[in-house]
mmCIF file of C-alpha atoms and ligand atoms in Angstrom:
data_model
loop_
_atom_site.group_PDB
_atom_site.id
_atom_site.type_symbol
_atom_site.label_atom_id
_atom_site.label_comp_id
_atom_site.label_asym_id
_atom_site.label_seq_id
_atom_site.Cartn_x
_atom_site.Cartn_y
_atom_site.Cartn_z
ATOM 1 C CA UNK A 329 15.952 2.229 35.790
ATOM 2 C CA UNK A 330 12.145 1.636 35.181
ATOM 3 C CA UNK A 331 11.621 0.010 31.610
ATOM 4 C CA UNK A 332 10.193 1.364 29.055
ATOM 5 C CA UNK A 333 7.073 -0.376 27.569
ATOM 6 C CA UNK A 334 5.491 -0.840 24.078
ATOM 7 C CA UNK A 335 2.153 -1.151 23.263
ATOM 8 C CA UNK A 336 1.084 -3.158 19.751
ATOM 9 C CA UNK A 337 -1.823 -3.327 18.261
ATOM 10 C CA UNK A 338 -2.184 -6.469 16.522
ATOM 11 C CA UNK A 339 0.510 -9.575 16.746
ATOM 12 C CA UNK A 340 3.525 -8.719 14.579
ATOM 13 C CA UNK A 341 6.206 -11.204 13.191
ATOM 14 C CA UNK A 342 8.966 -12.659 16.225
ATOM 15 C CA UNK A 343 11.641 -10.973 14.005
ATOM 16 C CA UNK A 344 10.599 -7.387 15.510
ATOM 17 C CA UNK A 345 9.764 -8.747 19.289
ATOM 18 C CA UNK A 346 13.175 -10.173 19.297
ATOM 19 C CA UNK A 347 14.345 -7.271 18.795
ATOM 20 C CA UNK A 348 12.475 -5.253 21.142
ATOM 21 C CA UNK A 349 13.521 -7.794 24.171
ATOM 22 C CA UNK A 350 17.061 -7.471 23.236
ATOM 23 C CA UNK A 351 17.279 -3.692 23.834
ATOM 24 C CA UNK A 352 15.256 -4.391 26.763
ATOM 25 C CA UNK A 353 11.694 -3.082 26.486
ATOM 26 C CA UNK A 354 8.645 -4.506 27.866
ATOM 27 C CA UNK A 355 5.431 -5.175 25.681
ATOM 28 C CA UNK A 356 1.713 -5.225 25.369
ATOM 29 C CA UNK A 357 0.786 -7.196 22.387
ATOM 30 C CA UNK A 358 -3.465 -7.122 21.478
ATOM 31 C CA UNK A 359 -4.022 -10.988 20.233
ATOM 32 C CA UNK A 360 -7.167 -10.621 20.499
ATOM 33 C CA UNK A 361 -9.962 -10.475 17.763
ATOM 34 C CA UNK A 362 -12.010 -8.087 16.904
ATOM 35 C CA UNK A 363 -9.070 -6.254 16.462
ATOM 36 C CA UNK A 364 -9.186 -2.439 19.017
ATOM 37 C CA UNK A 365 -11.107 0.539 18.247
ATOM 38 C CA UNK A 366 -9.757 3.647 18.809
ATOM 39 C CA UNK A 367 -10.658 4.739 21.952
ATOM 40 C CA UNK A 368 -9.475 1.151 23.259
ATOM 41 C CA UNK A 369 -6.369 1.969 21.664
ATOM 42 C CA UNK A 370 -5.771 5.227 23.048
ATOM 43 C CA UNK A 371 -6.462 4.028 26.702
ATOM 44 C CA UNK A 372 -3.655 1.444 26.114
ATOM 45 C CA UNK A 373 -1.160 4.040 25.142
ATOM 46 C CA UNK A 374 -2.020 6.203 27.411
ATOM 47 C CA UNK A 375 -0.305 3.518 29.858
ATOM 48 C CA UNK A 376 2.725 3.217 27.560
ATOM 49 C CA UNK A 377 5.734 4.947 26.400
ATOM 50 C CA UNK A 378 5.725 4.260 22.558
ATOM 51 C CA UNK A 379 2.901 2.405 20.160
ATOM 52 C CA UNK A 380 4.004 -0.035 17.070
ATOM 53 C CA UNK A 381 0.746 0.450 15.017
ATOM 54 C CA UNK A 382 -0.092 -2.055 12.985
ATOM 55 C CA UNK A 383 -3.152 -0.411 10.453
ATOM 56 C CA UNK A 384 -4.993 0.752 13.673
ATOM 57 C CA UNK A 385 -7.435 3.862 12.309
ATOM 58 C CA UNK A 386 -7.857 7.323 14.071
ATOM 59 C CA UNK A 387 -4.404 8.399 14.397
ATOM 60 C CA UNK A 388 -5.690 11.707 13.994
ATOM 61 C CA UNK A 389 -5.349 15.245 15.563
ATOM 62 C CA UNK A 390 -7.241 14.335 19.548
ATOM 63 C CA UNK A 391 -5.369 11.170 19.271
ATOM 64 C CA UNK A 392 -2.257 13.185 19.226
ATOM 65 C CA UNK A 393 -3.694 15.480 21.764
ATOM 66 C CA UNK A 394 -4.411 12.530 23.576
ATOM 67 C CA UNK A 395 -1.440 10.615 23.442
ATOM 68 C CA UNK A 396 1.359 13.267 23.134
ATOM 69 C CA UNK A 397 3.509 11.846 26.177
ATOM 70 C CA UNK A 398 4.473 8.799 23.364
ATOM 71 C CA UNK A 399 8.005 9.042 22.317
ATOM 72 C CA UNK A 400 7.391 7.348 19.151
ATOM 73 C CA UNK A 401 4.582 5.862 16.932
ATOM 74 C CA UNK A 402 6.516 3.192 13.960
ATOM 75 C CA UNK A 403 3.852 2.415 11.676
ATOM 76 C CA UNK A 404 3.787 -1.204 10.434
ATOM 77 C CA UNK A 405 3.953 -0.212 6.915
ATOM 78 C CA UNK A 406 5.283 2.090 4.426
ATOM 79 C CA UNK A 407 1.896 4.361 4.016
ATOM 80 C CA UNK A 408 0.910 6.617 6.054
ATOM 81 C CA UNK A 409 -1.919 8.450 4.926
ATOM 82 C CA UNK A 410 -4.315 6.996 8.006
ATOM 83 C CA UNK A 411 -2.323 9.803 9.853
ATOM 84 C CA UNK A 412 -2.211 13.695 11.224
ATOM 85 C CA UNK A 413 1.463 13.675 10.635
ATOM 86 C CA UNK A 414 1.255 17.774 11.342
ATOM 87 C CA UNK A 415 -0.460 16.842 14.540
ATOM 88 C CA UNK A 416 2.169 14.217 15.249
ATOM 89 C CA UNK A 417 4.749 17.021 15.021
ATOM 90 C CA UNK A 418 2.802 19.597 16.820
ATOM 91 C CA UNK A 419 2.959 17.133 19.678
ATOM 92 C CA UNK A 420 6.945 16.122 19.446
ATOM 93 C CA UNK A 421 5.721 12.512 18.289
ATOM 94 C CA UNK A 422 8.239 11.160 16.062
ATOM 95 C CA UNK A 423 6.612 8.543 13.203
ATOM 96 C CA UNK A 424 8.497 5.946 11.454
ATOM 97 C CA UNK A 425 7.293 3.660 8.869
ATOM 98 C CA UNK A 426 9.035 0.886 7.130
ATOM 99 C CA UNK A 427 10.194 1.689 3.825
ATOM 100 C CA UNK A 428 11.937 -0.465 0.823
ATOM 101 C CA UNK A 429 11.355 -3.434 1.747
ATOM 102 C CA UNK A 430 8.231 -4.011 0.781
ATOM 103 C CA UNK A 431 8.819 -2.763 -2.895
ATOM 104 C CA UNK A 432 9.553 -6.400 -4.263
ATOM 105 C CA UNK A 433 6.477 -7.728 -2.761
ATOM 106 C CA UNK A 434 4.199 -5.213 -3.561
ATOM 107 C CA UNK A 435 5.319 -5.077 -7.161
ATOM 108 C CA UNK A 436 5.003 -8.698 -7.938
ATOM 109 C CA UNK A 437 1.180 -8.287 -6.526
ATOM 110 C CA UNK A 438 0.836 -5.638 -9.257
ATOM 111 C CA UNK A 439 2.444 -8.205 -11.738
ATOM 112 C CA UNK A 440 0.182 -10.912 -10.587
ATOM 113 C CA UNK A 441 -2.589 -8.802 -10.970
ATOM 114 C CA UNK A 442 -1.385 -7.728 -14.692
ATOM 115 C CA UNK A 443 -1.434 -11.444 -15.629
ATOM 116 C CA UNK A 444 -4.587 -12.652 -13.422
ATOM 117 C CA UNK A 445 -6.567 -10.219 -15.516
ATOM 118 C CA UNK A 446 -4.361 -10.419 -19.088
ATOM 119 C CA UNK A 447 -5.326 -14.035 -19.407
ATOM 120 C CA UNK A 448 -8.691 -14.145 -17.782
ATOM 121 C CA UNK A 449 -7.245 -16.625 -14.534
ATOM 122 C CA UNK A 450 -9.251 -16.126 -12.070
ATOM 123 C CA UNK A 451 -12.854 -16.167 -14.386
ATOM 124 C CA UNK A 452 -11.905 -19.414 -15.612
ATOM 125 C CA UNK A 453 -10.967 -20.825 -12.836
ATOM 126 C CA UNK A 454 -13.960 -19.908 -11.567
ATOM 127 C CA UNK A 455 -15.835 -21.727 -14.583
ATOM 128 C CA UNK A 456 -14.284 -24.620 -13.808
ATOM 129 C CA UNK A 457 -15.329 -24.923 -9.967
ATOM 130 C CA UNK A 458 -18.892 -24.471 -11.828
ATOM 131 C CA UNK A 459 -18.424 -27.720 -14.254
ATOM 132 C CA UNK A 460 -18.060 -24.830 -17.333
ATOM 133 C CA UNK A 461 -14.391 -26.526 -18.357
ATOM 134 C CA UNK A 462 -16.066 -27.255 -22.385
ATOM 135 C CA UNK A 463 -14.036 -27.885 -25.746
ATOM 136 C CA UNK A 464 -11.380 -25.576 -25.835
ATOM 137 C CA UNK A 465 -12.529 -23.284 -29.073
ATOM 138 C CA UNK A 466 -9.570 -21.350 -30.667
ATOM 139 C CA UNK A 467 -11.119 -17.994 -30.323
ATOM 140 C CA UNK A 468 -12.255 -18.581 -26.427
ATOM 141 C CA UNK A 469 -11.883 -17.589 -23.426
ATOM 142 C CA UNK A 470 -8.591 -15.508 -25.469
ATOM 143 C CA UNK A 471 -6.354 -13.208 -23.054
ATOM 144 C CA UNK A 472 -3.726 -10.440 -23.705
ATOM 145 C CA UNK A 473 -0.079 -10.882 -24.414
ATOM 146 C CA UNK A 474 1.577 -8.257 -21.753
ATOM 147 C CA UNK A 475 4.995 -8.734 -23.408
ATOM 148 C CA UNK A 476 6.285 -5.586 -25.764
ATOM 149 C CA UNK A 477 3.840 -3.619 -23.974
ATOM 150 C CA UNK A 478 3.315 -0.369 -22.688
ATOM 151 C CA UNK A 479 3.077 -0.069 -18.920
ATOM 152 C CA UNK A 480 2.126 3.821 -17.774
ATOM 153 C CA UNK A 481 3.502 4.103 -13.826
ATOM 154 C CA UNK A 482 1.615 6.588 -11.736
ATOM 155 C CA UNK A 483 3.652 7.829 -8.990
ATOM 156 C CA UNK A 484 7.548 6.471 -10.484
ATOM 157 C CA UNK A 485 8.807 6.044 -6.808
ATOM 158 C CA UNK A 486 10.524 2.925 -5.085
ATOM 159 C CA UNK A 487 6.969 0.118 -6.179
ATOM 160 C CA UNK A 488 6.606 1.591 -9.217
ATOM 161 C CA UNK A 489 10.347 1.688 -10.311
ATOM 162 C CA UNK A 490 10.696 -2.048 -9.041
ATOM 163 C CA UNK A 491 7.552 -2.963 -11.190
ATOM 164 C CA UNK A 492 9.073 -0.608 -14.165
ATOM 165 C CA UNK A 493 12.257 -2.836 -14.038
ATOM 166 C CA UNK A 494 10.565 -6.119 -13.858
ATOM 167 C CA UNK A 495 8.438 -5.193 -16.646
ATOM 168 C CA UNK A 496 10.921 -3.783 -19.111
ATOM 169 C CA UNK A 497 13.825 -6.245 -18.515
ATOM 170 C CA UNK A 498 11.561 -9.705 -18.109
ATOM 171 C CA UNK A 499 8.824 -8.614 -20.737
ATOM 172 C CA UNK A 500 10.325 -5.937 -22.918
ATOM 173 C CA UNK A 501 8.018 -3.619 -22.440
ATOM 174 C CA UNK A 502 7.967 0.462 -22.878
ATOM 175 C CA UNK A 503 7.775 2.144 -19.973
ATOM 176 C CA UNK A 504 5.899 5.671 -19.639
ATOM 177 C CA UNK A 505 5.322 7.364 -16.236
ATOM 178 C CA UNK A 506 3.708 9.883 -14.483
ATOM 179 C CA UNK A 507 5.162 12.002 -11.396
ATOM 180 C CA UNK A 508 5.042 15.593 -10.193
ATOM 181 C CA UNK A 509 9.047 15.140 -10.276
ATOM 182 C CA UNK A 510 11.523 13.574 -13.169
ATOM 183 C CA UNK A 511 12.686 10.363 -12.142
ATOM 184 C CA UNK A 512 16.324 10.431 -13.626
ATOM 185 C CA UNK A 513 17.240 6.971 -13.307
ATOM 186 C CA UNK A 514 14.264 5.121 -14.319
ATOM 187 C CA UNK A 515 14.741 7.181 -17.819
ATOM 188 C CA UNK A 516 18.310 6.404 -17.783
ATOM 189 C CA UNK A 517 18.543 3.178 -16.711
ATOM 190 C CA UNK A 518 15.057 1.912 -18.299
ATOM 191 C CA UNK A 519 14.240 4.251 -20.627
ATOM 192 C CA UNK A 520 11.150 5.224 -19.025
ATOM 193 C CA UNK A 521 9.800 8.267 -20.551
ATOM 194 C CA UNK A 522 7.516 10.934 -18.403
ATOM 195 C CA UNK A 523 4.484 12.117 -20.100
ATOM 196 C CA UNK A 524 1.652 13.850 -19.082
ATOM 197 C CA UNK A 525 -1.047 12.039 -17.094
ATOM 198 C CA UNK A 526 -3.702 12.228 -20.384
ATOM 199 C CA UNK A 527 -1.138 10.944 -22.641
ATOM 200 C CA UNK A 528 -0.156 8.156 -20.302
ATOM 201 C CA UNK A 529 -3.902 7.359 -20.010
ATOM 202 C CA UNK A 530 -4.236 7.404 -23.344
ATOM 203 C CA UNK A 531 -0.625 5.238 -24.605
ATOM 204 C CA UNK A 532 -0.807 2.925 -21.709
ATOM 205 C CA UNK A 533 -1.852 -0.669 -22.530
ATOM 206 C CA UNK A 534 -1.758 -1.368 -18.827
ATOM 207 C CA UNK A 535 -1.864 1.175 -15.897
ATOM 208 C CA UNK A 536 -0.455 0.905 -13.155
ATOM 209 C CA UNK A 537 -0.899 2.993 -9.830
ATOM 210 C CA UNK A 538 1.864 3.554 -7.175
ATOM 211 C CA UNK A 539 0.823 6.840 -5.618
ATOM 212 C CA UNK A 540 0.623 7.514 -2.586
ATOM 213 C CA UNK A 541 -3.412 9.184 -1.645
ATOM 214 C CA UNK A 542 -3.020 12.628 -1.208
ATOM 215 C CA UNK A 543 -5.716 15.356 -1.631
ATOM 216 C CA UNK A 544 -4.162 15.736 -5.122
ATOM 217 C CA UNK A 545 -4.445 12.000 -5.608
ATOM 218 C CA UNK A 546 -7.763 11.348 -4.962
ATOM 219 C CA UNK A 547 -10.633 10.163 -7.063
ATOM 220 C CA UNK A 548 -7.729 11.158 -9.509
ATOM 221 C CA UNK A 549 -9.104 7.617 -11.976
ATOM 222 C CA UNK A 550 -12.529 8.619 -12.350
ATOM 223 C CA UNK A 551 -15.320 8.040 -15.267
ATOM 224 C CA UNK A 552 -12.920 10.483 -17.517
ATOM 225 C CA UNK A 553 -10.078 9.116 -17.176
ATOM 226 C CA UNK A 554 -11.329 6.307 -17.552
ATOM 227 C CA UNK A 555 -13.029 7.182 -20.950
ATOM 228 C CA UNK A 556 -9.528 8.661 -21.896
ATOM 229 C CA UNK A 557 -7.783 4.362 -21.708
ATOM 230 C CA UNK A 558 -7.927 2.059 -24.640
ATOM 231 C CA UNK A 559 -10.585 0.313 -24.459
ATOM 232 C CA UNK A 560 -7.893 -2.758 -24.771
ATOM 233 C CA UNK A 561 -6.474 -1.196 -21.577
ATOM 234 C CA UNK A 562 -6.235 -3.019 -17.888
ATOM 235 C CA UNK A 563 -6.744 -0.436 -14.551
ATOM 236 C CA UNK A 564 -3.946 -2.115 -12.000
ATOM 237 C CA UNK A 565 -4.118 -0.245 -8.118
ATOM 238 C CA UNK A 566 -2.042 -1.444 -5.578
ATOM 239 C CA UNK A 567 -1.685 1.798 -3.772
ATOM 240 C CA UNK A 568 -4.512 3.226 -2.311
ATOM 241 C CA UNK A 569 -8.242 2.550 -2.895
ATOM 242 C CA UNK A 570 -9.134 5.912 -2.719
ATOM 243 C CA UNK A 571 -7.546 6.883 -6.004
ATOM 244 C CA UNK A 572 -9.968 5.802 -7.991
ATOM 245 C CA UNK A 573 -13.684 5.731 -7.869
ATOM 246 C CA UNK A 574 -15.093 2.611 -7.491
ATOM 247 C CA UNK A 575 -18.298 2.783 -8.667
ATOM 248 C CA UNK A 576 -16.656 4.777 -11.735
ATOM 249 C CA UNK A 577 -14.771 1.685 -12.464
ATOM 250 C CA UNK A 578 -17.677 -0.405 -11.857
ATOM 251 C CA UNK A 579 -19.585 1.493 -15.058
ATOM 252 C CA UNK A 580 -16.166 1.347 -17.000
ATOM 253 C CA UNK A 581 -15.743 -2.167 -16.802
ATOM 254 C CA UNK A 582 -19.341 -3.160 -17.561
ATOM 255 C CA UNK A 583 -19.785 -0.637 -20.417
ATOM 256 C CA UNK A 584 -15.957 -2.176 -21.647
ATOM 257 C CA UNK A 585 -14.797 1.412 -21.756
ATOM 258 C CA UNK A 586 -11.630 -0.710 -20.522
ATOM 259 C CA UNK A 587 -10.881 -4.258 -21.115
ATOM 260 C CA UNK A 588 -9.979 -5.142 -17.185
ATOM 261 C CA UNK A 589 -8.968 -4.135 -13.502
ATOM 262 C CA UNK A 590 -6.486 -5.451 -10.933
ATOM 263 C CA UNK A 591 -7.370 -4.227 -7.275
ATOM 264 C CA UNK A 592 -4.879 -5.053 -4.150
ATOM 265 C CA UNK A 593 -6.776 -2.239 -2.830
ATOM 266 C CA UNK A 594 -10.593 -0.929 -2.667
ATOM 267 C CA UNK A 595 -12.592 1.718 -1.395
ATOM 268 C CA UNK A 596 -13.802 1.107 1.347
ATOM 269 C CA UNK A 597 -11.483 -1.573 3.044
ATOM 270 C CA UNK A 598 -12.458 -4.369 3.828
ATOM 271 C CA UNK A 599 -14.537 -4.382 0.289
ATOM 272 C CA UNK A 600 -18.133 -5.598 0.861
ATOM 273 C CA UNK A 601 -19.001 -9.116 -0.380
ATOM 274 C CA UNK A 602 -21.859 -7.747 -2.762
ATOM 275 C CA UNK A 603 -19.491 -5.461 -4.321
ATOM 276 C CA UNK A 604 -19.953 -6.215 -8.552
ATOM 277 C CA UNK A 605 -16.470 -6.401 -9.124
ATOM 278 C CA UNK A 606 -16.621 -9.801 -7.228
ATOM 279 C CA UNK A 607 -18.253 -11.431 -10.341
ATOM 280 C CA UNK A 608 -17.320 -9.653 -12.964
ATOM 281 C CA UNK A 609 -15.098 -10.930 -15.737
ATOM 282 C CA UNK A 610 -13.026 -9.043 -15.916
ATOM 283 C CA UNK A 611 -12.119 -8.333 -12.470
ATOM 284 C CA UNK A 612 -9.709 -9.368 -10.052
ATOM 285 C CA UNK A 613 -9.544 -8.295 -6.727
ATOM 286 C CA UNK A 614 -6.895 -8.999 -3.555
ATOM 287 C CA UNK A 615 -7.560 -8.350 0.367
ATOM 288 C CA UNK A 616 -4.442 -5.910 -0.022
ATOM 289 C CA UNK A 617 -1.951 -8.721 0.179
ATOM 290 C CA UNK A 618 0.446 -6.090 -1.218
ATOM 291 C CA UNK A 619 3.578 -6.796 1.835
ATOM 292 C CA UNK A 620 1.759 -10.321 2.741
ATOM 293 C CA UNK A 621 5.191 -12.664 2.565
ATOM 294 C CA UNK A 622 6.716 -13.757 5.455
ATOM 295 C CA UNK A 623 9.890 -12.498 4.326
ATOM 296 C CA UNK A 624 8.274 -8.755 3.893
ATOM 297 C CA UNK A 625 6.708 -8.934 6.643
ATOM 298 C CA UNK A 626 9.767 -10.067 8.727
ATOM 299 C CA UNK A 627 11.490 -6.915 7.615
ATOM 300 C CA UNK A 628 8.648 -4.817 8.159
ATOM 301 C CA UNK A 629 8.676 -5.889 11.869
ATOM 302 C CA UNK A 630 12.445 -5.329 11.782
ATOM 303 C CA UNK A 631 11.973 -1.696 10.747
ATOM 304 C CA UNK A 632 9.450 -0.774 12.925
ATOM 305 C CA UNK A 633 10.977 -2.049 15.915
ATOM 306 C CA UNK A 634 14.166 -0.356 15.145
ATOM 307 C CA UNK A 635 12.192 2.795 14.942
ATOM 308 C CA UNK A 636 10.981 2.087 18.425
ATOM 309 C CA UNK A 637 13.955 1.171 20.025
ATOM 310 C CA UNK A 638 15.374 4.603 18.415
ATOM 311 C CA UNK A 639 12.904 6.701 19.702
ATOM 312 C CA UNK A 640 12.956 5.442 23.237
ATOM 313 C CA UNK A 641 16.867 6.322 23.090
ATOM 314 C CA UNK A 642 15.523 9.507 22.235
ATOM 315 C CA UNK A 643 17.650 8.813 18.962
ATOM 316 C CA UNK A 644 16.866 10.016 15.323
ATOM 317 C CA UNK A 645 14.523 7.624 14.021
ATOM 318 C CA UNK A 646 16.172 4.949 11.176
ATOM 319 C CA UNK A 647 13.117 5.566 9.288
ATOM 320 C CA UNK A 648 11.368 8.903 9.968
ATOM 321 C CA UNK A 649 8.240 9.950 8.066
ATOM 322 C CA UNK A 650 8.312 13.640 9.814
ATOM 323 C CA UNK A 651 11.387 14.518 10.205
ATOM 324 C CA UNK A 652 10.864 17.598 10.845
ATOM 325 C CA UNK A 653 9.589 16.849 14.592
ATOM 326 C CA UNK A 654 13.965 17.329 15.523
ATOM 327 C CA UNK A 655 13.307 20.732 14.571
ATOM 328 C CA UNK A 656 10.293 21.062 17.257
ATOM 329 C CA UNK A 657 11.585 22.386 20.428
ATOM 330 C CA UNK A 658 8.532 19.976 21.361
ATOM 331 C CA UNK A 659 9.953 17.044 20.916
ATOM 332 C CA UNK A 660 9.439 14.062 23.443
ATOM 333 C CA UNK A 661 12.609 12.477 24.571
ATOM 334 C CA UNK A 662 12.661 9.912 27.029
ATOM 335 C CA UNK A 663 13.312 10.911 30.332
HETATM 336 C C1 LIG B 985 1.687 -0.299 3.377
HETATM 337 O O1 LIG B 985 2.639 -0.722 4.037
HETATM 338 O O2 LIG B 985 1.339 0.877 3.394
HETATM 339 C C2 LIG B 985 0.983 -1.272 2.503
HETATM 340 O O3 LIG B 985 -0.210 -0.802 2.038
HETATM 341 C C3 LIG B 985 0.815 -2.596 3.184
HETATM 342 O O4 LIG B 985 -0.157 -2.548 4.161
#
């Protein structure tokens, strides 16, 4: 029997190729840089039988159209709002992503962020590369205490609960949330309370965003809600740089409408370098690092392959993100 081939985007962790030459299946692996556009990418699938897709953009509705003979498309992450899932389905293209386990990973970059910004770390050690270290004053250079707290969660799923647990068991500290649905345990098991998204704006010493970016989502931290924070408060996003407006944070944080911001994420991606957030005070700001451990990263290869090696069994995928393709008389099993 012919075998089936792969194609991948970018060079993924040796956990998930393992795994892929154990059940068999050739490869294509793009080491190259610059990294593929879309059309590049599309002419490589077009030659395979499934696609691990490692951040590539375009996924949309002619890609589909395109590419429909694919038996699967796992995503090399948890997100998956770069994608037409309808047209996916429409097509019989099962997605997978790779869910869980990068909730301990991304949560601690939210927590670094929290402190980076609470105690000023990345300023001064910024003043220091410029010769600024001076007699320590007692009322200098003063941070925030994040202990006893209140942390506001937007979007209470598996990052945000894993942040919400960190942050109330390590640091004491209340926990309020936002989320079109109740989150049962987190109340139970946390005492997280749900409020409404203006009274967690307005209670929340530090907020913290773990949305996902829908239509709903978007732009949703603008100027006004901005102007609804304490002006004490600190703006944390590691979800999605399109849920807040940049150059609405911009103004906020140079008129001190709020006291600081922690980005693992911007909008646009890759940020530019004359963006003002770069040398602001205030401001901290990661290359989304969110899932950048080698351990995350390992399992993130793990899933995704698994999700390939289901799909080209013509098997439910381990980690579906439309699961509603096995209901498509459409769908593409492997012939
Ligand atoms: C994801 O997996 O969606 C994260 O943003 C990491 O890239």
């Amino acid at each position: 029997m012919e075998r089936k081939k792969v194609f991948i985007n970018k060079v993924i962790p040796e956990a998930g190729l393992r795994l892929l030459e154990a059940a068999g299946l050739d490869y294509t692996m793009w080491r190259e840089k610059p990294v593929l556009d879309r059309e590049q990418a599309i002419l490589f699938c077009k030659g395979h039988d499934a696609f691990l897709s490692a951040g590539q953009s375009g996924l949309d509705a002619d890609f589909f159209e395109q590419c429909s003979h694919l038996k699967v498309v796992a995503l090399h992450s948890v997100g998956f709002d770069g994608v037409d899932i309808a047209a996916a389905t429409k097509h019989g293209v099962p997605i997978g992503n790779t869910p869980n386990v990068l909730n301990r990973a991304t949560a601690e970059t939210a927590l670094l962020l929290m402190l980076t910004v609470a105690r000023k770390a990345l300023f001064l050690h910024k003043q220091i590369q410029k010769g600024a270290w001076g007699v320590s004053q007692p009322t200098q250079d003063l941070g925030i205490d994040i202990a006893g707290k209140t942390l506001g969660v937007v979007g209470l799923g598996r990052i945000g609960t894993e942040l919400a647990t960190m942050c109330a068991k390590s640091w004491n500290m209340k926990i309020i949330y936002h989320n079109r649905s109740r989150n049962e345990e987190a109340e139970r098991e946390l005492g997280a309370e749900w409020v409404s998204f203006d009274d967690l704006l307005g209670q929340s010493d530090i907020v913290s965003v773990h949305t996902a970016l829908t239509e709903e989502t978007r732009g949703m931290f603008d100027l006004k809600a901005f102007k609804k924070m304490k002006s004490s408060a600190i703006f944390v996003n590691t979800a999605r740089g399109g849920v807040h407006d940049e150059n609405d944070l911009i103004q906020a944080l140079q008129e001190g409408v709020i006291w600081g911001a922690g980005l693992d994420v911007t909008n646009p991606e890759p940020m530019s370098s004359e963006s003002p957030l770069l040398n602001m005070e205030n401001a901290v700001v990661f290359p989304h690092i969110g899932s950048s451990t080698f351990e995350t990263r390992n399992e993130m290869a793990r899933c995704a392959a698994e999700n390939i090696i289901a799909g080209l069994n013509g098997e439910r995928l381990p980690y579906p993100v439309n699961p509603e393709v096995y209901g498509n008389d459409n769908i593409n099993t492997p012939q």
